XYZ file of C-alpha atoms in Angstrom:
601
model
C 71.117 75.216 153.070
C 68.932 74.011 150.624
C 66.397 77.144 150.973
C 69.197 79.660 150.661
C 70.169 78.013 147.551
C 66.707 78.528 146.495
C 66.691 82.213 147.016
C 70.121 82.570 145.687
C 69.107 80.992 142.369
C 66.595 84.157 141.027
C 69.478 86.786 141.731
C 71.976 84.645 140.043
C 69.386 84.273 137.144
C 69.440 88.322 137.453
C 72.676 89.297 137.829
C 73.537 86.670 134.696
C 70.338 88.537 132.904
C 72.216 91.783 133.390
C 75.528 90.871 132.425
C 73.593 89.547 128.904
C 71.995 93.271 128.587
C 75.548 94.939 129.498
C 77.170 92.760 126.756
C 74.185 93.203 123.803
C 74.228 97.037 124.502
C 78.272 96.554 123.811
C 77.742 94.603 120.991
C 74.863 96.697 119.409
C 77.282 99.986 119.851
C 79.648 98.710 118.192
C 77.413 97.483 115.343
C 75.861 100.737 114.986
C 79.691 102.409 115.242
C 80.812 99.661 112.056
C 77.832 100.779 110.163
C 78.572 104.095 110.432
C 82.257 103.946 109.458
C 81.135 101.442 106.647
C 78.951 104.170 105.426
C 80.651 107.049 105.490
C 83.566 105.625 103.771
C 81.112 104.877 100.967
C 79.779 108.395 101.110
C 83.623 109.434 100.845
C 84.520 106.719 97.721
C 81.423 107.782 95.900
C 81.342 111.976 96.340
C 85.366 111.577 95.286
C 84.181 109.832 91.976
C 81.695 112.069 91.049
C 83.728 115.143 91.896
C 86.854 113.952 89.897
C 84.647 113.304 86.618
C 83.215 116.720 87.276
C 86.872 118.327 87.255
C 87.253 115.929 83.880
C 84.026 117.383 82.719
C 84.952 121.025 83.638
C 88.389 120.811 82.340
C 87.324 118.799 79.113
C 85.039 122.067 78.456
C 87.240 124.855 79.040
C 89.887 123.064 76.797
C 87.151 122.374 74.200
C 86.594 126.346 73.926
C 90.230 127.257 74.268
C 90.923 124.653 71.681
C 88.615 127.050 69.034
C 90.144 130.110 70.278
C 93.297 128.472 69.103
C 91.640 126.780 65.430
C 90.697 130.254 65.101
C 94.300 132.103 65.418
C 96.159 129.374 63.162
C 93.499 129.821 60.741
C 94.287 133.767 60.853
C 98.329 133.431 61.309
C 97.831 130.957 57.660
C 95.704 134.017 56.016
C 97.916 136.456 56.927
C 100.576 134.425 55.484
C 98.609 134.990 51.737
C 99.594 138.438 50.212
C 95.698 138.522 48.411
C 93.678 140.706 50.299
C 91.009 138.755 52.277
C 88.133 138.513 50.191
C 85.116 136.597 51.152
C 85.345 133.795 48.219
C 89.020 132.728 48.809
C 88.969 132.827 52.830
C 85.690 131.136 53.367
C 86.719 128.279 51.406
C 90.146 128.253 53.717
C 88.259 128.788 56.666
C 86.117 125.776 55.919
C 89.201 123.454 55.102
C 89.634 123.617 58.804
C 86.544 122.141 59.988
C 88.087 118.801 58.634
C 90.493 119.144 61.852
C 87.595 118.296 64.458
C 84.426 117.840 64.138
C 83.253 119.125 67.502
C 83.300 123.049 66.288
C 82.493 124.360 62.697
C 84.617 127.282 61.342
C 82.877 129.709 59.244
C 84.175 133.217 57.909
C 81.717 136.315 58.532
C 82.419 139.640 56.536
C 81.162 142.854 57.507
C 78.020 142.462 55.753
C 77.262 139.365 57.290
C 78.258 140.596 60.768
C 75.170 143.053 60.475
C 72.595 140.538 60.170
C 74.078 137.944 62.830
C 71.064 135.672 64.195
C 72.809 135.826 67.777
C 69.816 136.986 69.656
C 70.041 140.163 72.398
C 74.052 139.110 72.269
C 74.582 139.988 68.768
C 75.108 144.184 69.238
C 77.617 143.396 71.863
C 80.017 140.518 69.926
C 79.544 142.344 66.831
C 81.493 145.316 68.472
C 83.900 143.694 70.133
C 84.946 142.264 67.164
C 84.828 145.517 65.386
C 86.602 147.051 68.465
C 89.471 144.374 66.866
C 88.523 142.101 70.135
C 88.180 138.319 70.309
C 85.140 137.034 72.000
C 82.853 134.462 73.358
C 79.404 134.380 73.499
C 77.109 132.784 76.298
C 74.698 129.572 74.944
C 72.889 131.106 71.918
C 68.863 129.633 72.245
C 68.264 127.994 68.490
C 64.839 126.897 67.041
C 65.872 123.261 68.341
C 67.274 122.472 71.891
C 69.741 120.382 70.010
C 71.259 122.842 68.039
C 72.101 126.074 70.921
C 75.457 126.789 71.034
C 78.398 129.005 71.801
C 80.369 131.032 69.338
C 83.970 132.379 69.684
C 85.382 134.902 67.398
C 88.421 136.657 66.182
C 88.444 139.501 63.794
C 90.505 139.267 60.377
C 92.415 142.648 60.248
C 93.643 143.647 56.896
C 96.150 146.734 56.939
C 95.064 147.876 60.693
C 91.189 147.430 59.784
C 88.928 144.713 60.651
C 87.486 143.200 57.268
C 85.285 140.358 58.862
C 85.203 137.735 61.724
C 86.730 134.064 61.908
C 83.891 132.326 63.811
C 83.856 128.497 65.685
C 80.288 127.189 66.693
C 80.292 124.513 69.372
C 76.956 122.506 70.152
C 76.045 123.524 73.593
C 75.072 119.466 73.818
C 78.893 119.040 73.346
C 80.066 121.071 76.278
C 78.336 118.555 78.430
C 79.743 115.438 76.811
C 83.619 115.752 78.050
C 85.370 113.682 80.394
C 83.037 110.062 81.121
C 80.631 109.610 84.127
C 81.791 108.249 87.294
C 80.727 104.423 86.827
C 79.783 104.665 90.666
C 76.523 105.993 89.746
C 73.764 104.428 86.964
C 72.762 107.613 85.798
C 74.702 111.137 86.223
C 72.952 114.576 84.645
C 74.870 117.284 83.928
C 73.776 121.025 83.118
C 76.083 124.018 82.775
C 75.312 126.690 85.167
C 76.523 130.254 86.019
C 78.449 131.485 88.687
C 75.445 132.399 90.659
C 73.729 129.279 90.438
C 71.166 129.752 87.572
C 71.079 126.771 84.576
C 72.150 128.316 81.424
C 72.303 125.077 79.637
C 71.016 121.452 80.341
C 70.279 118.810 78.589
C 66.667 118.929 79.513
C 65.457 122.159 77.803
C 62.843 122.754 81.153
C 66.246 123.117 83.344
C 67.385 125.838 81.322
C 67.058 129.383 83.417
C 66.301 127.502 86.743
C 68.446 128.201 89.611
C 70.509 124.837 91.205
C 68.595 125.256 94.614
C 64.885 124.891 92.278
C 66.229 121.599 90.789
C 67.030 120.251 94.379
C 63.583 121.405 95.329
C 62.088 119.065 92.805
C 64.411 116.194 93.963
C 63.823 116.556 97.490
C 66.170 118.901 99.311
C 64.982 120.710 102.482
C 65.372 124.232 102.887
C 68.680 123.847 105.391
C 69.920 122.169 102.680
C 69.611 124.230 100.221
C 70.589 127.153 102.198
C 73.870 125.325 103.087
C 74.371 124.180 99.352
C 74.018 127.207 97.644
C 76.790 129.048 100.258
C 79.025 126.117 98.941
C 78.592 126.653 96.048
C 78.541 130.481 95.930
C 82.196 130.750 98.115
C 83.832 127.294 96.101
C 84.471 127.114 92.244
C 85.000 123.823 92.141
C 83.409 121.559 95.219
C 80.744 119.008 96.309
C 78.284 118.383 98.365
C 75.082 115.719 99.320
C 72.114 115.798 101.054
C 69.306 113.293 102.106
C 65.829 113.306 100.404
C 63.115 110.642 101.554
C 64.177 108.742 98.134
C 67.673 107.837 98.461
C 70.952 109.817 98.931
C 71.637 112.971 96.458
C 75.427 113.815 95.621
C 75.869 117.321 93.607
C 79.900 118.065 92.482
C 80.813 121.160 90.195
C 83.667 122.281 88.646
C 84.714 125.599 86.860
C 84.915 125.911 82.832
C 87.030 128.805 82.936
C 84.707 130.817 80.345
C 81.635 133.352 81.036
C 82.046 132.233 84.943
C 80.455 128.848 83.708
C 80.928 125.466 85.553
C 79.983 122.116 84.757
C 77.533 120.710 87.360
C 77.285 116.853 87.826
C 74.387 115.211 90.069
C 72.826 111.680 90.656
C 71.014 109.603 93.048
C 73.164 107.075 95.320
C 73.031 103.137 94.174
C 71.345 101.257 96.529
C 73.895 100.375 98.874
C 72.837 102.221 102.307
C 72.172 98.701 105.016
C 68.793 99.146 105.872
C 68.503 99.933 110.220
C 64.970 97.831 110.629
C 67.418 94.770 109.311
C 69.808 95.775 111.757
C 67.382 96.010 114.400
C 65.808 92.886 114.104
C 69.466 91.317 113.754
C 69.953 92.948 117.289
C 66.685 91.571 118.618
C 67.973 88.254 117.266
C 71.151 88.942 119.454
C 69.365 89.842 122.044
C 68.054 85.881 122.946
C 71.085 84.320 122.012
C 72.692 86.910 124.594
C 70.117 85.327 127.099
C 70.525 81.795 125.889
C 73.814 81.255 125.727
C 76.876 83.857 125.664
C 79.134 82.053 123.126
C 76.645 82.080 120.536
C 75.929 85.838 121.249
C 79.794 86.711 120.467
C 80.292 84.328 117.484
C 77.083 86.025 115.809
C 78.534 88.888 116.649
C 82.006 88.394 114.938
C 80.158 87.158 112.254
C 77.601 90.246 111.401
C 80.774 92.676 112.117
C 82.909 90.822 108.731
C 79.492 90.731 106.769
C 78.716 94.448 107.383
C 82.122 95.635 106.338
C 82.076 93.292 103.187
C 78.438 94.198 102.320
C 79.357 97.400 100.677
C 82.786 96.251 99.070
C 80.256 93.263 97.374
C 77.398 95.870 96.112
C 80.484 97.589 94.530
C 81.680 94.833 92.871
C 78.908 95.020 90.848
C 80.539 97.698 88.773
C 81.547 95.231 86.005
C 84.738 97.832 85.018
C 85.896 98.984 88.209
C 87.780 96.669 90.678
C 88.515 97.733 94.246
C 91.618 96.623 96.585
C 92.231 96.851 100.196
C 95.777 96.341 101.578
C 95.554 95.327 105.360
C 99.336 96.687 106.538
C 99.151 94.599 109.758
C 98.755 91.203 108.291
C 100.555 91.968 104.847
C 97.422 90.819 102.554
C 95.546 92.070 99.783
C 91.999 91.786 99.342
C 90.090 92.144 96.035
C 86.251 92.036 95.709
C 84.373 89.414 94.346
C 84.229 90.609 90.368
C 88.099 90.151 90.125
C 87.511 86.311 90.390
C 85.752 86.826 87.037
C 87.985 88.928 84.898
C 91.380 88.392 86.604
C 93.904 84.614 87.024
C 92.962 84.702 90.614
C 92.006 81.566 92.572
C 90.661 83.664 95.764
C 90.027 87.223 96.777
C 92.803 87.415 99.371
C 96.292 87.254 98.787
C 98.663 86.428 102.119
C 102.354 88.146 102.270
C 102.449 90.517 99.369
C 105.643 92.393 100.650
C 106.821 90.597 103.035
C 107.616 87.442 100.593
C 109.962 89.086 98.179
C 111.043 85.617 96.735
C 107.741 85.144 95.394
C 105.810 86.770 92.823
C 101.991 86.501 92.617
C 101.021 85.320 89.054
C 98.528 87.879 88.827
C 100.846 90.793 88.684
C 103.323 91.157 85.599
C 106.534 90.053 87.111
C 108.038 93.422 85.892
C 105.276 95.478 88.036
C 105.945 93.303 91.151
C 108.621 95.296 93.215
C 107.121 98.378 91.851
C 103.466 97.276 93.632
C 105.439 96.483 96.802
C 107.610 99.670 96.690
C 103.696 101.538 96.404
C 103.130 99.559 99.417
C 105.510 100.108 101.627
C 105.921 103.929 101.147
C 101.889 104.157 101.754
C 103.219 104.399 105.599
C 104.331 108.199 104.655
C 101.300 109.313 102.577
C 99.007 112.280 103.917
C 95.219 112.077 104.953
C 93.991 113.843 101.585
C 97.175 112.195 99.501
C 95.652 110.287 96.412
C 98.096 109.026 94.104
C 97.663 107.387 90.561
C 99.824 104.460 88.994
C 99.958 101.796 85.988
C 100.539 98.407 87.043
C 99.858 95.196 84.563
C 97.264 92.522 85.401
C 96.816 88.904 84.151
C 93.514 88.279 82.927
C 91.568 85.123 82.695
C 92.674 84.575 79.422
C 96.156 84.540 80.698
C 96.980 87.943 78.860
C 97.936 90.820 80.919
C 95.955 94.097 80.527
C 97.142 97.389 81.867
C 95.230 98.939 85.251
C 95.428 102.497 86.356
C 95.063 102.430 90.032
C 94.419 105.471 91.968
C 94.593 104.668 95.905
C 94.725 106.578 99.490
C 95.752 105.496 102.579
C 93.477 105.045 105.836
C 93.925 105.848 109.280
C 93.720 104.606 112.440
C 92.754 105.704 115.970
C 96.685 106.401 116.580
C 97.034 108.429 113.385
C 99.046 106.014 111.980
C 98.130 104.252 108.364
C 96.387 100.996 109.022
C 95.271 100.398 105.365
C 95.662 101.119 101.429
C 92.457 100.981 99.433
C 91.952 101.703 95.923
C 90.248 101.544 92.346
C 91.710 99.576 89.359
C 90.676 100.400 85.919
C 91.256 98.813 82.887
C 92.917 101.150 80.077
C 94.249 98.776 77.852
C 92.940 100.951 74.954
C 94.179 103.934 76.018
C 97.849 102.304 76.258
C 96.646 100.717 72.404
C 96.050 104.082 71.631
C 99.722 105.360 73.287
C 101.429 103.013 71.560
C 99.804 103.563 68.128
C 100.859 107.542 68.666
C 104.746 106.189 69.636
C 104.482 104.187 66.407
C 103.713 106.971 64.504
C 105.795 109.435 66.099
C 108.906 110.641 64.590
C 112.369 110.166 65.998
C 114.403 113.623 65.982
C 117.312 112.393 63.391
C 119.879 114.322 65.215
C 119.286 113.470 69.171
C 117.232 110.060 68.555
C 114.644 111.532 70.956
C 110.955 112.087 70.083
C 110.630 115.492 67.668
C 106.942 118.042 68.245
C 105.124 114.527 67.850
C 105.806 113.729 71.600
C 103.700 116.561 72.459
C 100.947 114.287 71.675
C 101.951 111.226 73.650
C 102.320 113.675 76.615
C 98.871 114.110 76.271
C 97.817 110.600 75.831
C 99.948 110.188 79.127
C 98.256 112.857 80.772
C 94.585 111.053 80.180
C 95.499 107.801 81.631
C 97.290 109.486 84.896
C 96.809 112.927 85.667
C 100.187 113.432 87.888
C 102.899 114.095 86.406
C 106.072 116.923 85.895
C 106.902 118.694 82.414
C 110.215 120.207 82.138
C 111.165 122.256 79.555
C 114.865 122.649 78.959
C 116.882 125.371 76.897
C 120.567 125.865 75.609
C 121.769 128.938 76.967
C 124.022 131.489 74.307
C 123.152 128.815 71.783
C 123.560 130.888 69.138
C 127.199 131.754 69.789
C 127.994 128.266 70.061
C 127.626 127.645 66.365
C 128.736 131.466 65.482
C 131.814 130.687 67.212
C 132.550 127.035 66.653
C 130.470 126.059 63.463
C 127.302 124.379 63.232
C 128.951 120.583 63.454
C 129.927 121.420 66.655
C 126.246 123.045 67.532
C 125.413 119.345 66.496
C 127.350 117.652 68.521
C 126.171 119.291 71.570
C 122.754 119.010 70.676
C 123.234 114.947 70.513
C 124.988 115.354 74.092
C 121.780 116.430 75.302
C 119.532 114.291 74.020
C 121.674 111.565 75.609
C 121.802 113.353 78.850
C 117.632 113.678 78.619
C 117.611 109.909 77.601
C 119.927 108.698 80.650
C 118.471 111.309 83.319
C 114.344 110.259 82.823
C 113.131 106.528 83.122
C 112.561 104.129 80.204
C 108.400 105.343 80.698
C 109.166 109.370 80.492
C 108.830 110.421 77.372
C 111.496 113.208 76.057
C 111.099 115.185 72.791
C 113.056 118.182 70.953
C 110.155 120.670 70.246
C 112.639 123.464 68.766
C 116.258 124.101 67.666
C 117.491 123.925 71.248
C 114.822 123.246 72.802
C 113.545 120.007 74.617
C 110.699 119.019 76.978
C 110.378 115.452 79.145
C 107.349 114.825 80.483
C 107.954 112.466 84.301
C 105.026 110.085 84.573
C 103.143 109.320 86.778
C 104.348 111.459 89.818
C 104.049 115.293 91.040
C 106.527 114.725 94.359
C 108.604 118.175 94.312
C 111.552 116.452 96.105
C 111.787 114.093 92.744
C 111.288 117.326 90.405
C 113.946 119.230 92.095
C 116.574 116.484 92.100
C 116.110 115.894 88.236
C 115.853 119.767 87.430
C 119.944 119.528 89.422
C 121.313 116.443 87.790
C 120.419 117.800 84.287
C 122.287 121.035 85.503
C 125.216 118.571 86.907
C 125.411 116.829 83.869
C 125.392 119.690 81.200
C 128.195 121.903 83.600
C 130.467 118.387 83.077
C 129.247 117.969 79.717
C 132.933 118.452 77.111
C 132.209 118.395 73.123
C 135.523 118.120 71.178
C 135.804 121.416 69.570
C 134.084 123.849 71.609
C 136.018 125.731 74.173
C 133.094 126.466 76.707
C 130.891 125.358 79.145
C 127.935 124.374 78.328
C 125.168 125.346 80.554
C 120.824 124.838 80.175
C 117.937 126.675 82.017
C 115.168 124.726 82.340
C 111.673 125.106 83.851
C 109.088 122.881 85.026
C 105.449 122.681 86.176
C 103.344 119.672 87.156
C 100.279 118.593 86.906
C 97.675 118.573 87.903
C 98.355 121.392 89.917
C 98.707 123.310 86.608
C 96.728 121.786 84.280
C 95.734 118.370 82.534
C 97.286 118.814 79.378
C 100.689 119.320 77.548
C 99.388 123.026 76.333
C 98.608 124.431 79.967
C 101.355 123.144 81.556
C 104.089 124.323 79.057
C 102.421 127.613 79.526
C 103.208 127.445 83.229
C 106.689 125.833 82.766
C 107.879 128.619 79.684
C 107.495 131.100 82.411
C 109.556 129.380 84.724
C 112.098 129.108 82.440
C 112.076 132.332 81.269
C 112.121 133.062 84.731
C 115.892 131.382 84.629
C 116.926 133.364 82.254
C 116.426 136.275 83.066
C 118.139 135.485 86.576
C 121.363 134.710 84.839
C 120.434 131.597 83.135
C 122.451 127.957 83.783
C 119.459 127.364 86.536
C 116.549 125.383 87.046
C 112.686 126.187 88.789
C 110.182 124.245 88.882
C 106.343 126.357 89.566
């Protein structure tokens, strides 16, 4: 008995040997499957950043050069409003009154003789006839004696009697086309160049970069020819896109985004933080593994446990290290919120984790403003509906360390599991407490409409502060139908009255946070915050139809009846002047349908 326990004891020592190799090649799989979700999450958080900053960037531009185009016509509609005939002394000095407005463009007036001897370079014959021709234009990035000063120049001719007597010109710093929007604070250093539609540098703020094609730059960072092959197909088939690729140095991540002028677009590229966990650590972790696996089996599945919680924290700690930017995870399962580690310093929390965030509705967490609460638990709860790509964008107040509560925009997406159903919420908090300084300090110096009490054409500029803080967003635009025969038939008192009506209609139908304004006689916009759902567009755009139809005004025998139209954003645009472009024709749309209707673009 004794010698069969003898030769029994090396095959148990085997089969137990085995079972240790079975379980560490378990183990190490799923290590290696954790570190790859880990990092390609992170690729996802940080390509997202840079690409939204490049839309800013791109968008900021485009505006920036529409924004002359439009300096430019006022400027002509007030000279045209002077009976003198436009002569150089009195319209230059008008022209130049202007360039008080903004100091990003100078306004200048060009005559005819000064349109023949134009310094524009091989561009000059061509703007000089278009503007002749009676055509407005914009030139490409004009090369100057200094790098510093190239720019771009829009014009509009100055017609006197049917002829063209000159040229209203803005200049814009080429440098300042680059400097919209703010870098993604994901990244320590972001360059950005402005590049044509083919791929070729046309500006950058390196004056070597300028006339280089994208693909050359990558060459000189690193990117292999299959790379650059597959970037430059992005780019060629998407306006507006991203992409990344991996040179010996770190991780590069390119996003673009179109201008809207000359084909340009506003490229955006850095090198990845350090953040990627390094495999010969892992390896020699799993070696590690590998004798307590022998040694003793408990130890083997408490390590790993252990170096699964540190891997998925590892890059949620190097990203704490953004000083401005907190991040959030929501864990659905086990109702808790996790912050990372910099929130201990700025915000009045006493751990990273908070336990039953919607599931204890009788108590509030100190940390959020007590009004927020319900609406951070409502966000919660509905994240179980939200799509894959869905990223939405709120305000919520946080108490700082100080005990004073600062306002956060949060922008967060939902995650998936295996069974397609949302396991978690993560998300970014930023502080824009000055930005809400700066809202205020508009409302404060916005105008009430003395008639309806709402805001009067000042609100058109805290629609735009709005719009900076949180992109999403619905602007209606609302008109009295037959107006005009309202006060023809029934006197202007009456006119009055209804006008009042509406304004408290507008006032009861949007939330305390919209923001409603009369922009014209009988017309009115209201700007919804914070949201782009269609289903909540649709079902205001009816209840201001309801309440109009019911709407009776002592001494006027009619139904009333609006049309309004409305757009949102950003689908159509990131500021108060696209969108009411979008949302005018929508309305106008109404109208000439048979009016008393409502569509929303």
């Amino acid at each position: 008995m004794s010698g069969s326990r003898k030769q029994s004891a090396p095959w148990l020592a085997v089969l137990l040997t085995v079972c240790g190799a079975v379980l560490l090649a378990l183990v190490f799989g799923t290590l290696v499957l954790r570190y790859r979700v880990v990092e390609a999450e992170l690729d996802r958080m940080l390509t997202e950043s840079l690409t939204a900053h490049t839309v800013e960037a791109g968008e900021g531009a485009g505006y920036l050069l529409h924004y002359a185009e439009t300096a430019l016509k006022n400027t002509d509609l007030l000279i045209g409003e002077d009976p003198r005939s436009p002569e150089k002394d009195w319209v230059a000095s008008t022209v130049e009154a202007f360039n008080l407005v903004d100091d990003r463009m100078e306004l200048s007036y060009l005559d005819l003789e000064d349109l023949s001897s134009v310094p524009w370079g091989d561009e000059a014959p061509e703007l000089v006839r278009q503007v002749l021709a009676g055509e407005n234009a914009v030139s490409g990035i004009l090369s100057a004696p200094s790098h510093e000063d190239y720019s771009v120049i829009a014009l509009r001719p100055l017609k006197w009697d049917g002829r063209v007597m000159g040229a209203l010109a803005a200049e814009i710093k080429a440098k300042t086309l680059l400097h919209q929007g703010t870098h993604s604070t994901f990244f320590h250093n972001v360059h950005s160049v402005v590049a044509d539609g083919e791929g070729r540098v046309v500006y950058g703020s390196v004056p070597e970069t300028g006339g280089l094609s994208l693909t050359i730059l990558g060459e000189k960072n690193g990117i292999s020819d299959k790379d650059a092959q597959a970037f430059n197909a992005a780019y060629q088939n998407n306006e507006s896109g991203s992409f990344y690729y991996d040179p010996p140095e770190g991780r590069f991540y390119v996003a673009w985004a179109q201008v809207g002028y000359n084909g340009w677009r506003v490229v955006q590229f850095s090198q990845s933080p350090s953040v990627q966990i390094a495999r010969s650590s892992m390896m020699q972790t799993i070696v590690m593994l590998v004798s307590l696996a022998v040694c003793a089996l408990l130890a083997v599945l408490a390590w790993w446990q252990r170096a699964r919680l540190v891997a998925e924290k590892l890059r949620y700690n190097a990203l704490s290290e953004f000083k401005d930017t907190l991040l959030f995870e929501y864990d659905r399962e086990s109702d808790s919120m996790e912050f990372t580690s910099n929130a201990l310093e700025t915000l009045d929390l006493d751990r990273e984790r908070l336990k039953g965030v919607v599931t204890r509705e009788a108590e509030s967490f100190p940390v959020f403003h007590p009004d927020d609460m319900e609406s951070v638990r409502r966000i919660l709860r509905d994240a179980a509906s939200m799509a894959p790509d869905q990223i939405e964008h709120d305000r919520v107040r946080l108490k700082r360390r100080d005990g004073e509560y600062s306002w956060y925009r949060s922008q967060y997406k939902a995650v998936f599991g295996p069974d397609g159903r949302v396991t978690r919420v993560i998300g970014t908090l930023t502080d824009i407490s000055a930005q809400i300084d700066r809202e205020i300090e508009l409302r404060k110096q916005a105008q009430q409409d003395p008639l309806t009490g709402v805001y009067n054409r000042a609100g058109v500029k805290l629609i735009n502060a709005r719009l900076e803080q949180i992109s999403r967003g619905v602007l209606f635009m609302l008109d009295l139908d037959d107006f005009k025969s309202i006060n023809d038939n029934f006197g202007h008192a009456a006119g009055d009255k209804l006008l009042m009506a509406i304004g408290h209609i507008l006032n009861e139908t949007f939330r305390a946070d919209d923001i409603v304004a009369r922009v014209g006689g009988d017309e009115f916009v209201a700007f919804l915050s914070g949201s782009d759902s269609r289903a909540l567009a649709e079902q205001k755009g009816q209840e201001l139809l309801e309440r109009v139809r019911n709407l009776r005004i002592e001494g006027i025998d009619a139904v009333a009846s609006v049309s309004v139209g409305a757009a949102s954003a950003p689908t159509y645009g990131r500021t108060f002047e696209a969108l009411s472009v979008v949302a005018d024709d929508a309305l106008y749309q109404v109208k000439n349908s048979g009016k008393g209707g409502f569509a929303l673009k």
